[in-house]
Every structure is written in structure tokens, then in C-alpha cells.
């Protein structure tokens, strides 16, 4: 049985605005800037979703301002759940915050008895706020991720070979204020 392609939209959350992004006709990208209203940025985004996206669209959120990314060394044989527990216990030392964080980890490279682990993190409250803002709408919640992880994913899709040791990824932000180098 043939399935219709999944409609997918993106919401990039910056510090003082959000950008809605959708594909039009498979070749063109259309975007719209949303500024916060008196209820806040996420409420303004939720209000704009029905005007910009088709009903039933899978909405992915990219948190460029509130999220973070860091490479952390761990013992080579440590399991993912143990790494996440360690990150939660040591968030003050590693990320300079007492805020409750949600982590996603990716093995990056191995050196002797250690491995570098790519850690992306978001305050748990941001994830809860996004989930609450989209609840009760005609849209499905997709991924909630950070800007650097999105950038690395785009690089992986474009790169035709395995990244080397000296590869450098640079992203100049839409507002031309943010610069990310990995």
C-alpha cells in the first residue's frame, strides 16, 4: 500500500524570535518570522502554526538559544545510560548550571581507553513548554533538538565520505549574530 509522504515543518527557536520553515513543492523553502506576543514566544508560535503549516504536519523544534553542545571524555566501555546518569550528577561542573537538563549523547571517537562523547542538552522545562504549546493543536510533535546537532546532521547528509579528524563545520546564523564552529 502506498503512503503519502510525511509533511514536515521546522520551528527554530532563537532568543527573541522564532522562524517557521516548510518545503513548498519539493524545491523551495518558505519561512516566516514570529515575534513573541504578550503570552510569550511559544504561545505566539502555537498561534501561527495553523496559518503556516498544513493540518497534521509533523513539527520539529530546533532550540538554538536554550540548548547546548559539548564534547566530554568518558571511559571507552561506559554504557549510554551510565553516561547520562553521570552527566546529570555532574551538570554543575560540566555545564555550569543547576537547572534540570535532558541529554542526548552520541559516540564521537575513541582514543586509547577513553571515548569522546558528543553531548547535546536542553533544559527539561523547554521540552515541557514545547510539548504543552503544541498539545491540543492539529499538529504532531517531531524532534526537539539543538542547533549544533541539526548542523552536524546536515553535514552528515551532505558529506559523501566518513568525516576526518580535521573536518570543520561552520554555521553563520540566519540573524548573522550567531556563529557555530564544530
N, CA, C and O of each residue as an XYZ file, in Angstrom:
728
protein
N       0.838     -1.174      0.000
C       0.000      0.000      0.000
C       0.890      1.248      0.000
O       1.867      1.321      0.746
N       0.549      2.214     -0.832
C       1.327      3.449     -0.923
C       0.940      4.382      0.202
O      -0.235      4.533      0.537
N       1.964      5.012      0.784
C       1.710      6.007      1.818
C       2.044      7.385      1.273
O       2.972      7.542      0.480
N       1.284      8.377      1.700
C       1.621      9.741      1.301
C       2.854     10.175      2.082
O       3.038      9.755      3.224
N       3.696     11.004      1.488
C       4.883     11.449      2.211
C       4.506     12.246      3.460
O       3.530     12.995      3.466
N       5.291     12.071      4.502
C       5.042     12.794      5.752
C       5.327     14.280      5.550
O       6.418     14.660      5.126
N       4.350     15.104      5.854
C       4.577     16.543      5.828
C       5.368     16.901      7.070
O       5.026     16.496      8.181
N       6.433     17.667      6.866
C       7.305     18.006      7.976
C       7.564     19.506      7.982
O       7.784     20.112      6.933
N       7.536     20.095      9.162
C       7.829     21.509      9.319
C       8.854     21.699     10.415
O       9.073     20.817     11.245
N       9.477     22.858     10.405
C      10.520     23.150     11.375
C      10.246     24.489     12.043
O       9.813     25.449     11.406
N      10.511     24.526     13.350
C      10.423     25.766     14.113
C      11.767     25.952     14.786
O      12.161     25.157     15.640
N      12.470     27.007     14.398
C      13.755     27.308     15.020
C      13.521     28.389     16.060
O      13.096     29.498     15.736
N      13.804     28.053     17.315
C      13.605     28.989     18.415
C      14.907     29.723     18.702
O      15.888     29.117     19.133
N      14.911     31.011     18.463
C      16.044     31.871     18.793
C      15.733     32.556     20.125
O      14.759     32.203     20.790
N      16.546     33.523     20.512
C      16.355     34.186     21.794
C      15.082     35.032     21.819
O      14.290     34.931     22.756
N      14.884     35.858     20.805
C      13.755     36.789     20.809
C      12.800     36.608     19.645
O      11.929     37.451     19.430
N      12.942     35.534     18.894
C      12.039     35.286     17.781
C      12.110     33.809     17.418
O      12.992     33.082     17.874
N      11.169     33.382     16.592
C      11.162     32.015     16.062
C      11.027     32.108     14.546
O      10.448     33.055     14.013
N      11.569     31.113     13.873
C      11.439     31.045     12.425
C      10.704     29.758     12.082
O      11.143     28.676     12.470
N       9.601     29.859     11.365
C       8.865     28.711     10.866
C       9.395     28.412      9.471
O       9.643     29.331      8.690
N       9.571     27.124      9.149
C      10.167     26.746      7.873
C       9.447     25.526      7.322
O       9.241     24.541      8.031
N       9.066     25.600      6.046
C       8.425     24.453      5.394
C       8.875     24.390      3.943
O       9.301     25.385      3.357
N       8.769     23.197      3.387
C       9.131     22.988      1.992
C       7.890     23.200      1.140
O       6.799     22.744      1.481
N       8.073     23.893      0.038
C       6.958     24.168     -0.868
C       7.282     23.552     -2.221
O       8.212     23.989     -2.898
N       6.535     22.558     -2.607
C       6.689     21.951     -3.924
C       7.953     21.130     -4.110
O       8.301     20.790     -5.240
N       8.644     20.804     -3.034
C       9.828     19.962     -3.127
C      11.098     20.677     -3.544
O      12.173     20.079     -3.510
N      11.006     21.940     -3.937
C      12.202     22.641     -4.411
C      12.460     23.969     -3.709
O      13.575     24.488     -3.759
N      11.460     24.513     -3.068
C      11.579     25.839     -2.468
C      11.265     25.775     -0.984
O      10.349     25.071     -0.560
N      12.035     26.517     -0.200
C      11.765     26.629      1.230
C      11.122     27.980      1.506
O      11.555     29.016      1.000
N      10.072     27.935      2.326
C       9.347     29.140      2.705
C       9.511     29.313      4.206
O       9.426     28.343      4.959
N       9.747     30.554      4.646
C       9.899     30.787      6.076
C       9.082     31.985      6.518
O       8.674     32.825      5.716
N       8.861     32.033      7.814
C       8.125     33.140      8.414
C       8.720     33.405      9.785
O       8.984     32.469     10.539
N       8.933     34.668     10.114
C       9.460     35.064     11.417
C       8.285     35.340     12.350
O       7.319     36.005     11.974
N       8.384     34.818     13.574
C       7.359     35.032     14.594
C       8.010     35.719     15.781
O       9.016     35.244     16.310
N       7.436     36.833     16.196
C       7.912     37.554     17.374
C       7.028     37.196     18.564
O       5.867     36.831     18.380
N       7.556     37.294     19.766
C       6.740     36.951     20.942
C       5.544     37.889     21.084
O       5.600     39.062     20.714
N       4.464     37.337     21.629
C       3.321     38.189     21.961
C       3.299     38.364     23.484
O       4.254     37.992     24.165
N       2.232     38.918     24.007
C       2.163     39.169     25.461
C       2.210     37.875     26.278
O       2.557     37.907     27.459
N       1.869     36.750     25.671
C       1.902     35.455     26.376
C       3.245     34.745     26.234
O       3.489     33.755     26.924
N       4.113     35.225     25.358
C       5.418     34.612     25.189
C       5.635     34.085     23.778
O       4.727     34.088     22.947
N       6.854     33.635     23.530
C       7.241     33.192     22.190
C       6.531     31.905     21.770
O       6.020     31.820     20.653
N       6.493     30.908     22.647
C       5.867     29.630     22.269
C       4.373     29.776     22.023
O       3.824     29.093     21.159
N       3.716     30.639     22.753
C       2.289     30.870     22.512
C       2.080     31.570     21.173
O       1.108     31.291     20.470
N       2.989     32.479     20.818
C       2.901     33.137     19.516
C       3.131     32.129     18.390
O       2.469     32.183     17.354
N       4.078     31.209     18.603
C       4.339     30.162     17.606
C       3.109     29.280     17.446
O       2.690     28.995     16.324
N       2.526     28.845     18.565
C       1.337     27.980     18.515
C       0.194     28.655     17.764
O      -0.560     27.991     17.053
N       0.062     29.959     17.917
C      -0.990     30.708     17.220
C      -0.730     30.755     15.710
O      -1.675     30.741     14.921
N       0.543     30.810     15.303
C       0.896     30.917     13.885
C       0.920     29.574     13.156
O       0.836     29.544     11.928
N       1.032     28.464     13.888
C       1.140     27.147     13.248
C       0.031     26.871     12.245
O       0.333     26.462     11.124
N      -1.262     27.077     12.594
C      -2.329     26.768     11.627
C      -2.323     27.655     10.380
O      -2.826     27.259      9.329
N      -1.754     28.849     10.501
C      -1.697     29.746      9.354
C      -0.553     29.405      8.402
O      -0.603     29.740      7.219
N       0.481     28.734      8.926
C       1.668     28.483      8.124
C       1.789     27.042      7.641
O       2.220     26.800      6.514
N       1.408     26.079      8.490
C       1.561     24.661      8.166
C       0.211     24.011      7.882
O      -0.822     24.445      8.392
N       0.235     22.963      7.059
C      -0.973     22.181      6.812
C      -1.320     21.365      8.055
O      -0.443     20.980      8.828
N      -2.591     21.116      8.226
C      -3.071     20.300      9.337
C      -2.393     18.924      9.284
O      -2.261     18.331      8.214
N      -1.969     18.428     10.441
C      -1.340     17.115     10.530
C       0.161     17.105     10.286
O       0.782     16.043     10.317
N       0.757     18.270     10.043
C       2.201     18.349      9.794
C       2.977     17.944     11.043
O       2.598     18.286     12.164
N       4.058     17.218     10.834
C       4.981     16.857     11.911
C       5.898     18.052     12.137
O       6.625     18.456     11.230
N       5.869     18.620     13.339
C       6.630     19.830     13.640
C       7.868     19.474     14.466
O       7.761     18.884     15.541
N       9.046     19.843     13.947
C      10.319     19.648     14.638
C      10.789     20.990     15.183
O      10.710     22.009     14.497
N      11.275     20.986     16.413
C      11.758     22.206     17.044
C      13.276     22.164     17.152
O      13.854     21.164     17.578
N      13.910     23.255     16.763
C      15.365     23.400     16.858
C      15.619     24.556     17.831
O      15.279     25.705     17.549
N      16.212     24.237     18.962
C      16.455     25.234     20.007
C      17.889     25.738     19.885
O      18.825     25.080     20.337
N      18.055     26.903     19.274
C      19.403     27.416     19.058
C      19.914     28.207     20.247
O      21.124     28.276     20.461
N      19.029     28.803     21.021
C      19.460     29.656     22.121
C      19.506     28.912     23.452
O      20.454     29.090     24.217
N      18.520     28.097     23.741
C      18.422     27.484     25.065
C      19.199     26.184     25.193
O      19.466     25.732     26.307
N      19.562     25.582     24.084
C      20.277     24.308     24.129
C      21.771     24.489     24.084
O      22.283     25.592     23.894
N      22.461     23.377     24.263
C      23.906     23.422     24.222
C      24.495     22.146     23.659
O      23.786     21.173     23.401
N      25.801     22.169     23.474
C      26.521     21.047     22.895
C      27.935     21.065     23.456
O      28.552     22.123     23.586
N      28.440     19.879     23.786
C      29.782     19.805     24.344
C      30.352     18.414     24.102
O      29.605     17.436     24.081
N      31.663     18.314     23.921
C      32.349     17.027     23.847
C      32.905     16.705     25.229
O      33.579     17.534     25.841
N      32.618     15.492     25.722
C      33.045     15.091     27.064
C      33.726     13.728     26.963
O      33.258     12.847     26.242
N      34.831     13.559     27.686
C      35.556     12.282     27.704
C      34.958     11.347     28.741
O      34.650     11.751     29.863
N      34.796     10.067     28.338
C      34.323      9.013     29.236
C      35.132      7.750     28.981
O      35.742      7.610     27.922
N      35.142      6.821     29.949
C      35.784      5.521     29.695
C      35.138      4.842     28.490
O      33.928      4.941     28.289
N      35.948      4.157     27.694
C      35.505      3.577     26.429
C      34.348      2.590     26.585
O      33.493      2.512     25.703
N      34.302      1.841     27.678
C      33.295      0.793     27.836
C      32.053      1.235     28.617
O      31.207      0.401     28.939
N      31.930      2.518     28.922
C      30.777      3.010     29.679
C      29.525      3.004     28.798
O      29.565      3.446     27.650
N      28.414      2.501     29.345
C      27.150      2.430     28.603
C      26.465      3.791     28.558
O      26.732      4.664     29.384
N      25.571      3.959     27.571
C      24.875      5.225     27.366
C      24.101      5.658     28.617
O      24.142      6.833     28.982
N      23.407      4.743     29.269
C      22.633      5.111     30.460
C      23.547      5.577     31.589
O      23.195      6.493     32.333
N      24.715      4.956     31.722
C      25.668      5.384     32.750
C      26.243      6.756     32.430
O      26.484      7.558     33.332
N      26.462      7.027     31.152
C      26.966      8.344     30.738
C      25.937      9.415     31.077
O      26.287     10.453     31.637
N      24.675      9.172     30.743
C      23.619     10.152     31.029
C      23.473     10.374     32.528
O      23.315     11.514     32.967
N      23.524      9.308     33.322
C      23.452      9.459     34.779
C      24.623     10.284     35.297
O      24.447     11.124     36.180
N      25.814     10.053     34.759
C      26.987     10.827     35.149
C      26.819     12.300     34.802
O      27.172     13.174     35.593
N      26.278     12.572     33.619
C      26.040     13.953     33.208
C      25.060     14.650     34.138
O      25.261     15.809     34.500
N      24.009     13.954     34.524
C      23.016     14.528     35.443
C      23.633     14.841     36.798
O      23.349     15.884     37.387
N      24.478     13.939     37.292
C      25.120     14.147     38.591
C      26.134     15.290     38.567
O      26.309     15.987     39.566
N      26.793     15.481     37.440
C      27.874     16.462     37.349
C      27.536     17.666     36.483
O      28.439     18.304     35.941
N      26.249     17.992     36.341
C      25.858     19.084     35.453
C      26.401     20.438     35.910
O      26.679     21.300     35.076
N      26.555     20.634     37.202
C      27.098     21.904     37.706
C      28.543     22.084     37.237
O      28.921     23.165     36.783
N      29.350     21.025     37.348
C      30.756     21.106     36.951
C      30.930     21.124     35.433
O      31.783     21.843     34.912
N      30.119     20.329     34.722
C      30.279     20.206     33.270
C      29.601     21.329     32.481
O      30.134     21.792     31.473
N      28.432     21.760     32.941
C      27.627     22.707     32.162
C      27.322     24.009     32.909
O      26.607     24.873     32.401
N      27.869     24.136     34.114
C      27.725     25.337     34.927
C      26.259     25.723     35.159
O      25.882     26.886     35.013
N      25.448     24.738     35.519
C      24.038     25.008     35.789
C      23.498     24.014     36.821
O      23.981     22.889     36.949
N      22.485     24.474     37.546
C      21.753     23.591     38.458
C      20.398     23.219     37.856
O      19.648     22.429     38.431
N      20.094     23.796     36.695
C      18.834     23.551     36.004
C      18.722     22.085     35.616
O      19.718     21.460     35.252
N      17.507     21.530     35.691
C      17.274     20.153     35.258
C      17.435     20.085     33.744
O      16.735     20.782     33.010
N      18.363     19.240     33.273
C      18.665     19.134     31.849
C      18.276     17.765     31.311
O      18.301     16.769     32.035
N      17.919     17.728     30.037
C      17.700     16.480     29.308
C      18.850     16.339     28.323
O      19.193     17.287     27.618
N      19.448     15.138     28.278
C      20.644     14.913     27.481
C      20.389     13.934     26.345
O      19.532     13.055     26.436
N      21.156     14.109     25.272
C      21.260     13.109     24.222
C      22.749     12.970     23.945
O      23.459     13.969     23.829
N      23.223     11.727     23.839
C      24.656     11.509     23.664
C      24.921     10.704     22.401
O      24.133      9.841     22.014
N      26.059     11.010     21.761
C      26.487     10.341     20.542
C      27.963     10.022     20.698
O      28.757     10.904     21.025
N      28.341      8.774     20.468
C      29.765      8.423     20.483
C      30.445      9.181     19.369
O      29.955      9.222     18.240
N      31.574      9.778     19.688
C      32.268     10.603     18.702
C      33.547      9.933     18.215
O      33.703      9.694     17.018
N      34.453      9.632     19.122
C      35.697      8.989     18.714
C      36.317      8.260     19.902
O      36.007      8.554     21.057
N      37.186      7.316     19.604
C      37.874      6.539     20.628
C      39.354      6.883     20.621
O      39.975      6.985     19.562
N      39.903      7.057     21.793
C      41.336      7.268     21.953
C      41.782      6.447     23.164
O      41.397      6.740     24.296
N      42.586      5.430     22.921
C      43.087      4.553     23.996
C      41.921      4.006     24.825
O      41.087      3.269     24.297
N      41.852      4.351     26.099
C      40.808      3.814     26.977
C      39.640      4.773     27.177
O      38.764      4.518     28.003
N      39.622      5.859     26.439
C      38.531      6.820     26.587
C      37.829      7.034     25.248
O      38.362      6.715     24.185
N      36.641      7.575     25.332
C      35.917      7.976     24.119
C      35.375      9.371     24.334
O      34.925      9.721     25.425
N      35.426     10.160     23.276
C      34.796     11.476     23.305
C      33.331     11.267     22.972
O      32.988     10.619     21.983
N      32.490     11.815     23.795
C      31.057     11.693     23.598
C      30.493     13.078     23.304
O      30.706     14.018     24.070
N      29.778     13.197     22.197
C      29.097     14.441     21.867
C      27.812     14.490     22.681
O      26.977     13.590     22.594
N      27.660     15.542     23.469
C      26.518     15.677     24.371
C      25.726     16.908     23.962
O      26.254     18.020     23.959
N      24.463     16.711     23.618
C      23.574     17.853     23.414
C      22.622     17.886     24.602
O      22.228     16.845     25.127
N      22.262     19.084     25.013
C      21.416     19.205     26.196
C      20.468     20.390     26.068
O      20.777     21.408     25.449
N      19.313     20.214     26.677
C      18.292     21.257     26.751
C      17.727     21.273     28.158
O      17.629     20.222     28.791
N      17.355     22.434     28.659
C      16.626     22.440     29.925
C      15.325     21.645     29.758
O      14.601     21.824     28.779
N      15.047     20.785     30.703
C      13.837     19.960     30.647
C      12.591     20.839     30.564
O      11.603     20.455     29.937
N      12.630     22.006     31.186
C      11.476     22.914     31.147
C      11.169     23.379     29.723
O      10.003     23.590     29.388
N      12.188     23.541     28.883
C      11.977     23.947     27.493
C      11.219     22.853     26.746
O      10.292     23.138     25.986
N      11.618     21.601     26.966
C      10.938     20.471     26.321
C       9.482     20.397     26.775
O       8.579     20.177     25.967
N       9.267     20.582     28.074
C       7.894     20.564     28.610
C       7.068     21.706     28.038
O       5.901     21.511     27.699
N       7.657     22.900     27.926
C       6.935     24.054     27.381
C       6.562     23.843     25.910
O       5.458     24.188     25.490
N       7.485     23.276     25.134
C       7.204     22.998     23.715
C       6.089     21.960     23.606
O       5.159     22.123     22.815
N       6.182     20.905     24.391
C       5.166     19.846     24.375
C       3.796     20.412     24.731
O       2.795     20.077     24.097
N       3.756     21.266     25.739
C       2.493     21.871     26.167
C       1.949     22.833     25.106
O       0.739     22.887     24.884
N       2.830     23.587     24.452
C       2.380     24.556     23.444
C       1.760     23.879     22.234
O       0.840     24.424     21.625
N       2.251     22.694     21.875
C       1.737     22.005     20.683
C       0.582     21.056     21.027
O      -0.136     20.607     20.134
N       0.403     20.750     22.315
C      -0.696     19.877     22.736
C      -2.036     20.542     22.403
O      -2.212     21.747     22.586
N      -2.954     19.746     21.922
C      -4.277     20.263     21.594
C      -4.352     20.947     20.236
O      -5.405     21.464     19.863
N      -3.247     20.957     19.490
C      -3.278     21.524     18.138
C      -3.492     20.388     17.138
O      -3.550     19.220     17.522
N      -3.606     20.729     15.881
C      -3.777     19.738     14.817
C      -2.438     19.276     14.250
O      -2.367     18.819     13.109
N      -1.372     19.398     15.051
C      -0.035     19.055     14.584
C       0.588     17.993     15.462
O       0.244     17.848     16.635
N       1.522     17.246     14.867
C       2.229     16.207     15.605
C       3.593     16.755     16.005
O       4.224     17.482     15.238
N       4.042     16.409     17.197
C       5.346     16.849     17.658
C       6.406     15.881     17.168
O       6.329     14.681     17.427
N       7.396     16.404     16.459
C       8.510     15.590     15.974
C       9.661     15.665     16.950
O       9.479     15.467     18.151
N      10.833     15.947     16.444
C      12.031     16.030     17.273
C      12.147     17.405     17.917
O      11.711     18.418     17.369
N      12.750     17.401     19.098
C      13.172     18.633     19.749
C      14.674     18.488     19.890
O      15.155     17.577     20.564
N      15.416     19.382     19.259
C      16.864     19.223     19.227
C      17.553     20.578     19.346
O      16.902     21.618     19.433
N      18.875     20.543     19.348
C      19.672     21.762     19.448
C      20.222     22.146     18.074
O      20.277     21.322     17.161
N      20.623     23.397     17.945
C      21.194     23.878     16.697
C      22.431     23.117     16.247
O      22.509     22.724     15.083
N      23.412     22.892     17.139
C      24.612     22.155     16.707
C      24.326     20.731     16.225
O      24.967     20.266     15.283
N      23.387     20.038     16.845
C      23.048     18.677     16.413
C      22.421     18.712     15.029
O      22.703     17.847     14.200
N      21.576     19.700     14.770
C      20.975     19.869     13.453
C      22.050     20.145     12.411
O      22.011     19.605     11.305
N      22.999     20.980     12.771
C      24.100     21.297     11.867
C      24.928     20.053     11.547
O      25.280     19.825     10.390
N      25.239     19.252     12.557
C      26.007     18.025     12.329
C      25.224     17.041     11.469
O      25.807     16.348     10.635
N      23.902     16.971     11.664
C      23.070     16.096     10.839
C      23.069     16.526      9.384
O      23.142     15.690      8.484
N      22.987     17.833      9.151
C      23.027     18.349      7.780
C      24.384     18.044      7.145
O      24.456     17.682      5.970
N      25.445     18.190      7.914
C      26.789     17.888      7.411
C      26.901     16.416      7.040
O      27.457     16.080      5.994
N      26.376     15.534      7.890
C      26.443     14.094      7.627
C      25.675     13.716      6.360
O      26.097     12.818      5.631
N      24.553     14.390      6.089
C      23.780     14.092      4.886
C      24.486     14.579      3.627
O      24.368     13.964      2.567
N      25.219     15.682      3.741
C      25.895     16.258      2.584
C      27.221     15.562      2.308
O      27.582     15.348      1.151
N      27.942     15.212      3.356
C      29.284     14.642      3.223
C      29.192     13.254      2.592
O      28.406     12.418      3.037
N      29.988     13.011      1.563
C      29.923     11.724      0.865
C      30.870     10.688      1.439
O      30.834      9.528      1.030
N      31.703     11.076      2.364
C      32.621     10.132      2.987
C      32.630     10.344      4.489
O      32.114     11.347      4.982
N      33.209      9.416      5.209
C      33.311      9.486      6.662
C      34.095     10.743      7.054
O      35.169     10.989      6.504
N      33.573     11.546      8.000
C      34.304     12.751      8.401
C      35.689     12.402      8.929
O      35.869     11.381      9.592
N      36.652     13.241      8.636
C      38.014     13.024      9.094
C      38.282     13.725     10.406
O      37.385     14.325     10.998
N      39.512     13.648     10.855
C      39.901     14.233     12.128
C      39.912     15.756     12.056
O      39.655     16.417     13.062
N      40.202     16.324     10.892
C      40.370     17.768     10.787
C      39.198     18.481     10.126
O      39.325     19.651      9.767
N      38.063     17.810      9.955
C      36.911     18.474      9.357
C      36.424     19.595     10.265
O      36.446     19.462     11.489
N      35.991     20.681      9.678
C      35.466     21.813     10.417
C      34.120     22.190      9.821
O      33.988     22.342      8.607
N      33.129     22.339     10.680
C      31.797     22.746     10.238
C      31.552     24.134     10.811
O      31.705     24.348     12.014
N      31.175     25.071      9.960
C      30.883     26.424     10.415
C      29.491     26.797      9.944
O      29.135     26.578      8.786
N      28.707     27.361     10.850
C      27.377     27.830     10.502
C      27.262     29.291     10.919
O      27.503     29.641     12.075
N      26.898     30.121      9.981
C      26.594     31.514     10.289
C      25.081     31.582     10.434
O      24.349     31.227      9.511
N      24.618     32.030     11.578
C      23.190     32.042     11.870
C      22.402     32.937     10.938
O      22.942     33.856     10.322
N      21.121     32.654     10.850
C      20.203     33.408      9.994
C      20.254     34.893     10.333
O      20.207     35.746      9.446
N      20.350     35.191     11.620
C      20.387     36.584     12.056
C      21.773     37.196     11.889
O      21.961     38.390     12.123
N      22.743     36.376     11.483
C      24.140     36.770     11.315
C      24.752     37.243     12.627
O      25.739     37.979     12.633
N      24.166     36.820     13.728
C      24.685     37.140     15.056
C      25.381     35.922     15.632
O      26.401     36.059     16.307
N      24.852     34.739     15.380
C      25.403     33.507     15.932
C      26.362     32.851     14.939
O      26.123     32.850     13.732
N      27.426     32.309     15.458
C      28.381     31.547     14.669
C      28.684     30.280     15.444
O      29.029     30.337     16.624
N      28.557     29.127     14.782
C      28.867     27.840     15.400
C      30.000     27.208     14.608
O      29.931     27.119     13.382
N      31.031     26.774     15.296
C      32.124     26.046     14.651
C      32.322     24.736     15.403
O      32.510     24.734     16.620
N      32.279     23.630     14.680
C      32.462     22.296     15.286
C      33.612     21.628     14.569
O      33.966     20.495     14.893
